[in-house]
mmCIF file of C-alpha atoms in Angstrom:
data_model
loop_
_atom_site.group_PDB
_atom_site.id
_atom_site.type_symbol
_atom_site.label_atom_id
_atom_site.label_comp_id
_atom_site.label_asym_id
_atom_site.label_seq_id
_atom_site.Cartn_x
_atom_site.Cartn_y
_atom_site.Cartn_z
ATOM 1 C CA MET A 9 11.649 33.337 129.405
ATOM 2 C CA SER A 10 13.296 34.815 126.343
ATOM 3 C CA ALA A 11 11.893 37.821 124.529
ATOM 4 C CA ALA A 12 10.979 35.599 121.584
ATOM 5 C CA ALA A 13 9.099 33.195 123.862
ATOM 6 C CA GLU A 14 7.252 36.112 125.498
ATOM 7 C CA ARG A 15 6.233 37.452 122.073
ATOM 8 C CA ALA A 16 5.046 33.996 121.024
ATOM 9 C CA ALA A 17 3.004 33.633 124.210
ATOM 10 C CA LEU A 18 1.402 37.053 123.661
ATOM 11 C CA ALA A 19 0.671 36.142 120.049
ATOM 12 C CA ARG A 20 -1.111 32.950 121.171
ATOM 13 C CA ILE A 21 -3.176 34.871 123.715
ATOM 14 C CA GLY A 22 -4.013 37.527 121.130
ATOM 15 C CA ALA A 23 -5.065 34.889 118.583
ATOM 16 C CA ASN A 24 -7.321 33.238 121.186
ATOM 17 C CA LEU A 25 -8.924 36.568 122.057
ATOM 18 C CA ILE A 26 -9.486 37.486 118.412
ATOM 19 C CA ALA A 27 -11.098 34.107 117.804
ATOM 20 C CA MET A 28 -13.328 34.667 120.840
ATOM 21 C CA ALA A 29 -14.418 38.091 119.621
ATOM 22 C CA GLY A 30 -15.723 36.585 116.399
ATOM 23 C CA GLU A 31 -15.283 37.697 112.853
ATOM 24 C CA ARG A 32 -14.880 41.339 112.056
ATOM 25 C CA GLY A 33 -18.196 41.006 110.216
ATOM 26 C CA ASP A 34 -19.941 40.488 113.571
ATOM 27 C CA ARG A 35 -18.731 43.870 114.747
ATOM 28 C CA ARG A 36 -19.735 45.501 111.457
ATOM 29 C CA ALA A 37 -23.202 43.899 111.588
ATOM 30 C CA ARG A 38 -23.774 45.227 115.111
ATOM 31 C CA SER A 39 -22.882 48.747 114.044
ATOM 32 C CA VAL A 40 -25.189 48.590 111.001
ATOM 33 C CA GLY A 41 -27.912 47.194 113.242
ATOM 34 C CA GLY A 42 -27.779 50.257 115.462
ATOM 35 C CA ASP A 43 -25.597 48.980 118.301
ATOM 36 C CA ARG A 44 -23.781 52.140 119.351
ATOM 37 C CA ARG A 45 -21.923 50.938 122.424
ATOM 38 C CA PRO A 46 -18.661 52.829 122.861
ATOM 39 C CA VAL A 47 -15.713 51.084 121.274
ATOM 40 C CA PRO A 48 -12.872 50.596 123.753
ATOM 41 C CA PRO A 49 -9.366 51.633 122.799
ATOM 42 C CA ALA A 50 -7.271 49.226 120.776
ATOM 43 C CA THR A 51 -5.768 46.343 122.661
ATOM 44 C CA GLY A 52 -2.041 46.613 123.264
ATOM 45 C CA PHE A 53 0.539 44.074 124.378
ATOM 46 C CA ALA A 54 0.112 45.068 128.030
ATOM 47 C CA ASP A 55 -3.656 44.495 127.791
ATOM 48 C CA ILE A 56 -3.178 41.101 126.175
ATOM 49 C CA ALA A 57 -0.649 40.090 128.815
ATOM 50 C CA ALA A 58 -3.159 41.067 131.519
ATOM 51 C CA ALA A 59 -6.008 39.029 129.991
ATOM 52 C CA PRO A 60 -7.246 36.450 132.493
ATOM 53 C CA VAL A 61 -7.014 32.817 131.420
ATOM 54 C CA TRP A 62 -10.802 32.406 131.640
ATOM 55 C CA LEU A 63 -11.287 35.031 128.899
ATOM 56 C CA GLN A 64 -9.605 32.658 126.437
ATOM 57 C CA SER A 65 -12.181 29.900 127.039
ATOM 58 C CA PRO A 66 -14.638 28.791 124.368
ATOM 59 C CA ARG A 67 -17.935 30.690 124.277
ATOM 60 C CA GLU A 68 -19.896 27.813 125.830
ATOM 61 C CA GLU A 69 -17.545 27.712 128.820
ATOM 62 C CA LEU A 70 -17.660 31.497 129.161
ATOM 63 C CA THR A 71 -21.459 31.343 129.153
ATOM 64 C CA ARG A 72 -21.431 28.747 131.960
ATOM 65 C CA LEU A 73 -18.937 30.900 133.865
ATOM 66 C CA ALA A 74 -21.120 33.982 133.361
ATOM 67 C CA LEU A 75 -24.220 32.181 134.644
ATOM 68 C CA ARG A 76 -22.385 30.971 137.745
ATOM 69 C CA ALA A 77 -20.851 34.392 138.329
ATOM 70 C CA ALA A 78 -24.305 35.981 138.104
ATOM 71 C CA LEU A 79 -25.682 33.595 140.714
ATOM 72 C CA ILE A 80 -22.769 34.244 143.040
ATOM 73 C CA ALA A 81 -22.953 38.021 142.570
ATOM 74 C CA MET A 82 -26.605 37.972 143.632
ATOM 75 C CA ALA A 83 -26.123 35.194 146.227
ATOM 76 C CA PRO A 84 -27.319 37.290 149.187
ATOM 77 C CA ALA A 85 -30.601 37.928 147.339
ATOM 78 C CA LEU A 86 -30.869 34.224 146.470
ATOM 79 C CA ALA A 87 -30.293 33.210 150.084
ATOM 80 C CA ALA A 88 -32.971 35.634 151.293
ATOM 81 C CA SER A 89 -35.535 34.738 148.622
ATOM 82 C CA ILE A 90 -38.728 32.860 149.348
ATOM 83 C CA ASP A 91 -39.754 32.861 145.664
ATOM 84 C CA GLY A 92 -39.661 29.134 144.939
ATOM 85 C CA GLY A 93 -40.669 29.579 141.302
ATOM 86 C CA TRP A 94 -37.796 31.961 140.589
ATOM 87 C CA LEU A 95 -35.294 29.716 142.366
ATOM 88 C CA ARG A 96 -36.554 26.641 140.436
ATOM 89 C CA GLU A 97 -36.182 28.485 137.124
ATOM 90 C CA LEU A 98 -32.638 29.551 138.055
ATOM 91 C CA ALA A 99 -31.803 25.946 139.004
ATOM 92 C CA ALA A 100 -33.161 24.763 135.646
ATOM 93 C CA LEU A 101 -31.010 27.333 133.833
ATOM 94 C CA THR A 102 -27.757 26.920 135.756
ATOM 95 C CA GLY A 103 -28.009 23.577 137.517
ATOM 96 C CA GLU A 104 -29.019 22.860 141.056
ATOM 97 C CA GLY A 105 -25.410 22.457 142.181
ATOM 98 C CA ALA A 106 -24.505 25.931 140.908
ATOM 99 C CA LEU A 107 -27.494 27.462 142.694
ATOM 100 C CA ASP A 108 -26.693 25.684 145.973
ATOM 101 C CA HIS A 109 -23.022 26.698 145.635
ATOM 102 C CA ALA A 110 -24.018 30.351 145.192
ATOM 103 C CA ILE A 111 -26.413 30.358 148.131
ATOM 104 C CA ALA A 112 -23.722 28.841 150.373
ATOM 105 C CA LEU A 113 -21.410 31.725 149.429
ATOM 106 C CA ALA A 114 -23.914 34.476 150.304
ATOM 107 C CA PRO A 115 -22.178 35.580 153.539
ATOM 108 C CA SER A 116 -18.849 36.041 151.733
ATOM 109 C CA ILE A 117 -20.089 38.344 148.952
ATOM 110 C CA PRO A 118 -18.849 41.932 149.452
ATOM 111 C CA ASP A 119 -21.307 44.785 149.915
ATOM 112 C CA GLY A 120 -24.319 42.464 149.990
ATOM 113 C CA GLY A 121 -23.820 41.489 146.351
ATOM 114 C CA ILE A 122 -25.935 42.962 143.591
ATOM 115 C CA ALA A 123 -29.680 43.138 143.137
ATOM 116 C CA ALA A 124 -31.473 40.063 141.852
ATOM 117 C CA VAL A 125 -32.643 39.958 138.246
ATOM 118 C CA PRO A 126 -35.335 37.951 136.456
ATOM 119 C CA VAL A 127 -34.249 34.571 135.092
ATOM 120 C CA ASP A 128 -34.206 35.820 131.492
ATOM 121 C CA ALA A 129 -31.700 38.550 132.451
ATOM 122 C CA THR A 130 -29.322 36.222 134.322
ATOM 123 C CA LYS A 131 -26.995 35.576 131.383
ATOM 124 C CA ALA A 132 -26.646 39.307 130.633
ATOM 125 C CA LEU A 133 -25.952 39.971 134.311
ATOM 126 C CA GLY A 134 -23.278 37.281 134.296
ATOM 127 C CA PHE A 135 -21.498 38.845 131.353
ATOM 128 C CA ASP A 136 -21.760 42.240 133.066
ATOM 129 C CA VAL A 137 -19.984 40.637 136.045
ATOM 130 C CA LEU A 138 -17.250 39.291 133.751
ATOM 131 C CA ARG A 139 -16.842 42.695 132.085
ATOM 132 C CA ALA A 140 -16.548 44.375 135.503
ATOM 133 C CA ALA A 141 -13.419 42.300 136.144
ATOM 134 C CA LEU A 142 -11.773 43.318 132.870
ATOM 135 C CA PRO A 143 -10.039 46.522 131.849
ATOM 136 C CA PRO A 144 -12.119 48.422 129.231
ATOM 137 C CA ALA A 145 -9.644 47.528 126.461
ATOM 138 C CA LEU A 146 -10.596 43.840 126.850
ATOM 139 C CA HIS A 147 -14.381 44.354 126.834
ATOM 140 C CA ARG A 148 -14.408 44.026 123.046
ATOM 141 C CA TYR A 149 -13.681 40.303 123.411
ATOM 142 C CA LEU A 150 -17.099 39.867 125.013
ATOM 143 C CA ASP A 151 -19.006 41.969 122.458
ATOM 144 C CA TRP A 152 -20.673 38.784 121.215
ATOM 145 C CA ALA A 153 -22.244 38.208 124.631
ATOM 146 C CA PRO A 154 -25.408 39.823 125.972
ATOM 147 C CA GLY A 155 -25.087 42.690 128.388
ATOM 148 C CA GLY A 156 -27.407 44.583 130.629
ATOM 149 C CA GLU A 157 -27.268 47.755 132.571
ATOM 150 C CA ALA A 158 -26.456 46.186 135.930
ATOM 151 C CA PRO A 159 -23.378 47.832 137.427
ATOM 152 C CA CYS A 160 -21.201 45.375 139.299
ATOM 153 C CA PRO A 161 -18.580 46.575 141.761
ATOM 154 C CA PRO A 162 -15.131 45.170 140.895
ATOM 155 C CA ALA A 163 -14.829 43.527 144.333
ATOM 156 C CA VAL A 164 -18.093 41.626 143.792
ATOM 157 C CA ALA A 165 -16.966 40.653 140.290
ATOM 158 C CA ALA A 166 -13.605 39.342 141.534
ATOM 159 C CA VAL A 167 -15.165 37.205 144.290
ATOM 160 C CA SER A 168 -17.917 35.975 141.978
ATOM 161 C CA ILE A 169 -15.562 34.914 139.197
ATOM 162 C CA ARG A 170 -13.051 33.296 141.550
ATOM 163 C CA ASN A 171 -15.828 31.197 143.120
ATOM 164 C CA ALA A 172 -17.525 30.517 139.772
ATOM 165 C CA LEU A 173 -14.289 28.992 138.482
ATOM 166 C CA ALA A 174 -14.310 26.427 141.297
ATOM 167 C CA VAL A 175 -15.403 22.939 140.276
ATOM 168 C CA LEU A 176 -18.666 22.045 141.931
ATOM 169 C CA PRO A 177 -18.961 18.774 143.893
ATOM 170 C CA ASP A 178 -21.423 17.246 141.385
ATOM 171 C CA GLU A 179 -19.310 18.051 138.303
ATOM 172 C CA PRO A 180 -16.339 16.269 136.764
ATOM 173 C CA ALA A 181 -13.002 18.051 137.120
#
């Protein structure tokens, strides 16, 4: 690939990431509203080149990915749960196929996965999982998404995202 083609590819990735992050006004509104999360360093060409393809997806797709990643990250807790109400609510939120897929993966999740969260915290947990797989300089592209305080080990994040990207048997490719 020529240098010009590499620059063009990086420019396309950068444009996708900027579009994903939202307007600059979103960032300004969060700061005025009291959101004082640390701002990561500016994104450089090396960071953009390292951005995973999934980060460039539309917000709706990223939200579905985050929900699946959350289920997979807490799969050992799901598999051990006898709380039918909680499991039904998770299935309603994410789809029964996604829940079954996560439970089937429970033995393969490193370090026993992460602790289970209430249904209303599942989306935030999922975005925490996605952030755990990104270098800090790329976190800003998920500032629009909810976040929690759940630490996710990078190994759990990597396995969760890789499996969340798989097409489920009951979904179109």
